[in-house]
PDB file of C-alpha atoms in Angstrom:
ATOM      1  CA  UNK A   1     -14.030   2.489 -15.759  1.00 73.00           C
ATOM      2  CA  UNK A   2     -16.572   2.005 -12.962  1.00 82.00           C
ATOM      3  CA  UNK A   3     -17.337   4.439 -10.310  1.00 81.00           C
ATOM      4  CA  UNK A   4     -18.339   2.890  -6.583  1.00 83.00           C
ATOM      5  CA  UNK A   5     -19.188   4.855  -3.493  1.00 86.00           C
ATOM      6  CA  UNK A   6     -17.795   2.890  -0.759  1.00 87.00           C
ATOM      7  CA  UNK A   7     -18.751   2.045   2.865  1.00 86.00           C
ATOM      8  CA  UNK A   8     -15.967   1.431   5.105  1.00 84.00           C
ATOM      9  CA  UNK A   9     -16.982  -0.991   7.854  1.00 78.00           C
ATOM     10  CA  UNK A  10     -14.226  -1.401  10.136  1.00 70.00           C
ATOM     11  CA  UNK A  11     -15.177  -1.497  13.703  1.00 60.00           C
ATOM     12  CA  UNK A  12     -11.953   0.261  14.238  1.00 56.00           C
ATOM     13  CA  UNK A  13     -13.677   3.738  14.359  1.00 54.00           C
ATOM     14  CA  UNK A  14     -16.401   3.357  16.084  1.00 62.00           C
ATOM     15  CA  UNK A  15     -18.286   5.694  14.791  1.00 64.00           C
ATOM     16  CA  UNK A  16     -20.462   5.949  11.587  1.00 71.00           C
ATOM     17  CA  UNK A  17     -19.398   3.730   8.760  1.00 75.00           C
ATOM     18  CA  UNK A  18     -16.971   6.024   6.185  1.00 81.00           C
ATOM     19  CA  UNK A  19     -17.968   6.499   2.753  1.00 84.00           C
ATOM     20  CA  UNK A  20     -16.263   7.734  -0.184  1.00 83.00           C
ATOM     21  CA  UNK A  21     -16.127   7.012  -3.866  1.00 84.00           C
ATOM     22  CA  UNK A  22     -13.359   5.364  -5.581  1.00 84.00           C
ATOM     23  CA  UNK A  23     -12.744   4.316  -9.622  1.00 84.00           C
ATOM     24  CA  UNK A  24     -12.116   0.995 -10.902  1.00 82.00           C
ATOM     25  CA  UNK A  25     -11.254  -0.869 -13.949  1.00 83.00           C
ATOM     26  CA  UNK A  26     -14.606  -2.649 -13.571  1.00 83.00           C
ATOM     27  CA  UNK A  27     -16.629  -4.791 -10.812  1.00 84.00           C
ATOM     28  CA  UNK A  28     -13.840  -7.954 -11.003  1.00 87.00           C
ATOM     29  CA  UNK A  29     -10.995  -5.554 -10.279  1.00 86.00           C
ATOM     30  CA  UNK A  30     -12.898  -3.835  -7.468  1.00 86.00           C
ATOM     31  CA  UNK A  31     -13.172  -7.314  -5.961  1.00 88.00           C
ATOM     32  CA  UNK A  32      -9.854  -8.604  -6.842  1.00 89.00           C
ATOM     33  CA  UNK A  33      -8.335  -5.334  -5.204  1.00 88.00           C
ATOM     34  CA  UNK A  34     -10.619  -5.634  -2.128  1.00 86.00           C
ATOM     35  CA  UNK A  35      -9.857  -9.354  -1.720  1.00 87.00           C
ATOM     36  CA  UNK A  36      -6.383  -8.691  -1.802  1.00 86.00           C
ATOM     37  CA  UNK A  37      -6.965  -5.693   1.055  1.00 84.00           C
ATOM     38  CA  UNK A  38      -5.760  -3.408  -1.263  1.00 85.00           C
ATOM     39  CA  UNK A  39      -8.898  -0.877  -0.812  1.00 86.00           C
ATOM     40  CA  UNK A  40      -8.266   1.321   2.181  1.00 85.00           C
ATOM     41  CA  UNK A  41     -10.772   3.952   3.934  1.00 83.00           C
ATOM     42  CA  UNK A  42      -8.491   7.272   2.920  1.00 81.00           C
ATOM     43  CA  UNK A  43     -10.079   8.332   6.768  1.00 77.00           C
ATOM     44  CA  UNK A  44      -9.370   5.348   8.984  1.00 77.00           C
ATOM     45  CA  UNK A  45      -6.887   3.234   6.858  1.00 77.00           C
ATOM     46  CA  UNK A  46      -9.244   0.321   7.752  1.00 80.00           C
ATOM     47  CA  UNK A  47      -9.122  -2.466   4.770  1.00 82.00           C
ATOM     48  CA  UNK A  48     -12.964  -4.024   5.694  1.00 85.00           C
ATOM     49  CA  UNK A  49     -14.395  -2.054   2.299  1.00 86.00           C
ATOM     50  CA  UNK A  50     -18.166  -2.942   1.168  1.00 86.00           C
ATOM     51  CA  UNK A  51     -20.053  -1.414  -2.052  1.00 86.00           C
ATOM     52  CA  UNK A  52     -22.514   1.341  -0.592  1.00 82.00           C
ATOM     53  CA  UNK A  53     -25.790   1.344  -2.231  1.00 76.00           C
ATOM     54  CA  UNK A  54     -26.000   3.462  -5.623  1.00 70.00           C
ATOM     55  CA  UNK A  55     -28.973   4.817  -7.267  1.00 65.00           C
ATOM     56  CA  UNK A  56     -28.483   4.225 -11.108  1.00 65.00           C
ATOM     57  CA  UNK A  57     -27.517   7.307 -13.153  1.00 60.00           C
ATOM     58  CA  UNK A  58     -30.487   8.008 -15.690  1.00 65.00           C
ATOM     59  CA  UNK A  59     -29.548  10.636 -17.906  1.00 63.00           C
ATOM     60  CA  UNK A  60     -32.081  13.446 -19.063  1.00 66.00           C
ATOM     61  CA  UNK A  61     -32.657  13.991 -22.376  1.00 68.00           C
ATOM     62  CA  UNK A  62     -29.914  15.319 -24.334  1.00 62.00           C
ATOM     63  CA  UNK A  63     -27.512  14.957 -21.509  1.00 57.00           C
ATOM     64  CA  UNK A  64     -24.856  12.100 -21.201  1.00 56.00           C
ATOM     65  CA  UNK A  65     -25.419   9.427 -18.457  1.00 54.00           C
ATOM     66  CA  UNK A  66     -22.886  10.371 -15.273  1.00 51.00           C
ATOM     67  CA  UNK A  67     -20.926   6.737 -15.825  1.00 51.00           C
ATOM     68  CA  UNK A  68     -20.590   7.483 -19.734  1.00 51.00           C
ATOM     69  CA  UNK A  69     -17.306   7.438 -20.830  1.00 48.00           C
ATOM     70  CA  UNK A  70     -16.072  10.968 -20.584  1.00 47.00           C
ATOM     71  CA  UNK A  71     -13.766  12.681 -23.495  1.00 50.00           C
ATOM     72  CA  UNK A  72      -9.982  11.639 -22.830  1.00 48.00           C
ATOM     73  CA  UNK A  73      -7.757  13.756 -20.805  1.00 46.00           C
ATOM     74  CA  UNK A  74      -4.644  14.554 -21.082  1.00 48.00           C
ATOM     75  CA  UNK A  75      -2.411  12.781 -18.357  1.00 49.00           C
ATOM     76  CA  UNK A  76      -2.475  14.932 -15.178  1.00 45.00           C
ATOM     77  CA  UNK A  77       1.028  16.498 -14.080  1.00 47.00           C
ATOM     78  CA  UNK A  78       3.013  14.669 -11.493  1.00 45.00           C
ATOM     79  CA  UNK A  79       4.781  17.157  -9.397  1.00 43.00           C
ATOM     80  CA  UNK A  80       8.235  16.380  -8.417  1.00 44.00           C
ATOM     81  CA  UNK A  81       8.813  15.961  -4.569  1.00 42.00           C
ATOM     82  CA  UNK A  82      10.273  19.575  -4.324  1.00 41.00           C
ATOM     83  CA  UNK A  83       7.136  20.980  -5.885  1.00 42.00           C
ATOM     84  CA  UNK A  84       4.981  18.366  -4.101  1.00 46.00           C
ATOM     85  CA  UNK A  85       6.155  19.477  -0.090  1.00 47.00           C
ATOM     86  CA  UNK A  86       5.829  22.904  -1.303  1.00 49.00           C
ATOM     87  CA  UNK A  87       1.962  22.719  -1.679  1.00 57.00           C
ATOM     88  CA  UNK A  88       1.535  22.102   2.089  1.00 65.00           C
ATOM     89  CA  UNK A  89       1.903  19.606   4.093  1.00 78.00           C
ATOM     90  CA  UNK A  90       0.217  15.679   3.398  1.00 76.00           C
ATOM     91  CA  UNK A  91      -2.102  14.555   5.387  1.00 81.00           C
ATOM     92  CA  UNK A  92      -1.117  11.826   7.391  1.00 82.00           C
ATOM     93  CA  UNK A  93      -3.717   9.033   5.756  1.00 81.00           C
ATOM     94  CA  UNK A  94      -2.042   9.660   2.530  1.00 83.00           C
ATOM     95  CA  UNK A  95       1.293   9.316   3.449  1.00 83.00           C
ATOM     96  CA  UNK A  96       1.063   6.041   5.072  1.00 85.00           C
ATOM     97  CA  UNK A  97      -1.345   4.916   1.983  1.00 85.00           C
ATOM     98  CA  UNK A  98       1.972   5.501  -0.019  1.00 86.00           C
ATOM     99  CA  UNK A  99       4.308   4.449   2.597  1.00 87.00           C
ATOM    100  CA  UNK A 100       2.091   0.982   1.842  1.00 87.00           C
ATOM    101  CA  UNK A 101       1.934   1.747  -1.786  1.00 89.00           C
ATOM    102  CA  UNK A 102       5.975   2.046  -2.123  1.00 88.00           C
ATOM    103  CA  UNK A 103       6.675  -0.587   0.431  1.00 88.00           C
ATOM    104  CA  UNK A 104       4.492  -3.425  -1.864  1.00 89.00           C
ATOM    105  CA  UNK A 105       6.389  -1.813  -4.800  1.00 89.00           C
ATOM    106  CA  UNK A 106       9.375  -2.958  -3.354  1.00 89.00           C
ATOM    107  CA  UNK A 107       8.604  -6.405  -1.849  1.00 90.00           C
ATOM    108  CA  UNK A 108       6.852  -7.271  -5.571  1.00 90.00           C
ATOM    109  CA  UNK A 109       8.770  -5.553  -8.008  1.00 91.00           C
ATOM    110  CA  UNK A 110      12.480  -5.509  -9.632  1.00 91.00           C
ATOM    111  CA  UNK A 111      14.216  -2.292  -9.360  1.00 92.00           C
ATOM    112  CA  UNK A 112      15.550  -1.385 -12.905  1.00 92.00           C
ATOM    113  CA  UNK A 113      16.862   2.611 -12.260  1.00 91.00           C
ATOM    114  CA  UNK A 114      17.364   4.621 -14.929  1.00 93.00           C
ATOM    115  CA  UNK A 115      16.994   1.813 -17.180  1.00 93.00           C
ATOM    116  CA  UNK A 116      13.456   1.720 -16.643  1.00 93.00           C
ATOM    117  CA  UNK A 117      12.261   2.878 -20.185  1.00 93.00           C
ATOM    118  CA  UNK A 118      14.882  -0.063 -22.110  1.00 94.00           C
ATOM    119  CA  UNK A 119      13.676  -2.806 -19.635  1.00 94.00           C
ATOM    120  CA  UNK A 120       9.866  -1.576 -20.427  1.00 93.00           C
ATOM    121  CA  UNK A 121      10.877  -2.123 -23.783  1.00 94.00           C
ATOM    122  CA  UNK A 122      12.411  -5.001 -23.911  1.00 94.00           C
ATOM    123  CA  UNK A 123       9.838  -6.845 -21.875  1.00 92.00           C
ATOM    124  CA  UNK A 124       7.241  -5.224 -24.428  1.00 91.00           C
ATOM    125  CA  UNK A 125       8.940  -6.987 -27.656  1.00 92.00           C
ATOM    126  CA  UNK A 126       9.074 -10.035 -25.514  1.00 92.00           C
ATOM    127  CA  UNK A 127      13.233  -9.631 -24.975  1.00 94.00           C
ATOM    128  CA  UNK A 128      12.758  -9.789 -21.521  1.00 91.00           C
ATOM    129  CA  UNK A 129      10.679 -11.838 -18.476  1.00 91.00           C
ATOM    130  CA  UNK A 130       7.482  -9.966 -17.737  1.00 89.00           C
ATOM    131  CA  UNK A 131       7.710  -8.676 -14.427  1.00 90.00           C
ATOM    132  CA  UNK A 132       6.751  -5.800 -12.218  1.00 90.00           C
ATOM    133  CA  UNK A 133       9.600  -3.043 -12.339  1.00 92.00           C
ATOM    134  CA  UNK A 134      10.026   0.299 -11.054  1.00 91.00           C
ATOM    135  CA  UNK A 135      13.038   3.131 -11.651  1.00 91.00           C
ATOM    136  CA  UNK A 136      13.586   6.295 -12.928  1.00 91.00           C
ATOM    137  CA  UNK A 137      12.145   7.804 -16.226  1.00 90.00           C
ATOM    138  CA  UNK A 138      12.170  11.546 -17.265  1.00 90.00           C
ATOM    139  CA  UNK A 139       8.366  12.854 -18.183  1.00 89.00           C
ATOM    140  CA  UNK A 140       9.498  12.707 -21.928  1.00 91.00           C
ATOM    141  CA  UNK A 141      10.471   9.277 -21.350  1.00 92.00           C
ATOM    142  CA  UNK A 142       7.210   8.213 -20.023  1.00 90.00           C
ATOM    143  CA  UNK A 143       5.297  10.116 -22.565  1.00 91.00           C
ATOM    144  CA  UNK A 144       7.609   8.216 -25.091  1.00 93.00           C
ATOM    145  CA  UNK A 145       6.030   4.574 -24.086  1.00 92.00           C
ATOM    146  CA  UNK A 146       2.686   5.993 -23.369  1.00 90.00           C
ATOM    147  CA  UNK A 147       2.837   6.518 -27.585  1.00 92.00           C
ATOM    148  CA  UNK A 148       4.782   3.251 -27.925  1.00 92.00           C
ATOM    149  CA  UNK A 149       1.229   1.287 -26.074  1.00 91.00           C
ATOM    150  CA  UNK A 150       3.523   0.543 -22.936  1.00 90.00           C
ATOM    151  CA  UNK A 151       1.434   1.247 -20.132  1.00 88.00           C
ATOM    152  CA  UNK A 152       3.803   3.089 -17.174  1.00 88.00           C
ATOM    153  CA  UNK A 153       2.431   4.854 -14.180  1.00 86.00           C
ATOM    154  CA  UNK A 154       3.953   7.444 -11.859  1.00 85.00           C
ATOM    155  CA  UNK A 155       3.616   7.557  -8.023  1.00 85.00           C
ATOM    156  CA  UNK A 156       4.450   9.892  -5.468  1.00 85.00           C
ATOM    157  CA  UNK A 157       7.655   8.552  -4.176  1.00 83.00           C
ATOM    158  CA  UNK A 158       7.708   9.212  -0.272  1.00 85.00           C
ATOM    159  CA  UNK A 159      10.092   7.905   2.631  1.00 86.00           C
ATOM    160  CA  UNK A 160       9.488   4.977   3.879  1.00 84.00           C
ATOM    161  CA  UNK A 161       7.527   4.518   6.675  1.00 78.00           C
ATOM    162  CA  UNK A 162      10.550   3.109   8.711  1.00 74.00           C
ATOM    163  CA  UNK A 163      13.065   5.619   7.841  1.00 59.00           C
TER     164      UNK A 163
END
């Protein structure tokens, strides 16, 4: 994983460019993802993403360097929607960033429903056509092909932005 402090240079805002940092696989996925205006400013929305200028972490003696790969974590929680509105409200950028996020999930992906884990499956033992899919999986589920090597991911899922 890479770390990248971003400059947002949409004229859009008219003010100072944005920055803000932002992890990435490494520097091909960063440019895949911004090619494919898939990098958004989390202030303006605005898609016109640069790399900001970065000092290089040195470390000091006896510390790690700041990029070094840190100890693995355990997956963080992913609150259900009840638990989620009861925080407070979202701010508005990141509800349309996953108004976006769900709507490309949609247009590129086969919904499976609750047979999400089985079609995982199957496609991982080669049963089944590779293919983006999305449905419903209970945490233990997930967990279950997390252990398996099936890589799944979880997302907020919020109205869409046309309801």
């Amino acid at each position: 994983m890479i770390r990248y402090t971003l400059r947002c240079t949409a004229a859009a805002h008219g003010t100072a460019p944005h920055e803000f940092d932002s992890w990435f696989k490494d520097s091909d996925g960063f440019d895949k993802l911004t090619a494919a205006g898939m990098v958004q400013c989390p202030a303006c929305g605005g898609s016109e993403i640069a790399r900001a200028l970065m000092a290089p972490a040195i470390p000091k003696k006896g510390r790690p360097a700041r990029n070094a790969k840190p100890e693995a974590l355990p997956p963080a929680p992913v609150p259900e929607a009840p638990q989620a509105a009861a925080a407070g409200p979202m701010p508005p950028q990141v509800m349309a960033l996953l108004q976006r996020i769900r709507a490309e999930v949609e247009k590129s992906c086969d919904y499976v429903g609750q047979d999400f884990a089985e079609e995982a499956r199957k496609m991982s033992r080669g049963e089944s056509e590779r293919r983006g899919i999305y449905g419903e999986a209970s945490e233990s589920q997930a967990e279950e092909l997390r252990e398996e090597g099936i890589e799944v991911g979880r997302i907020p899922w919020v109205p869409r932005s046309d309801a």
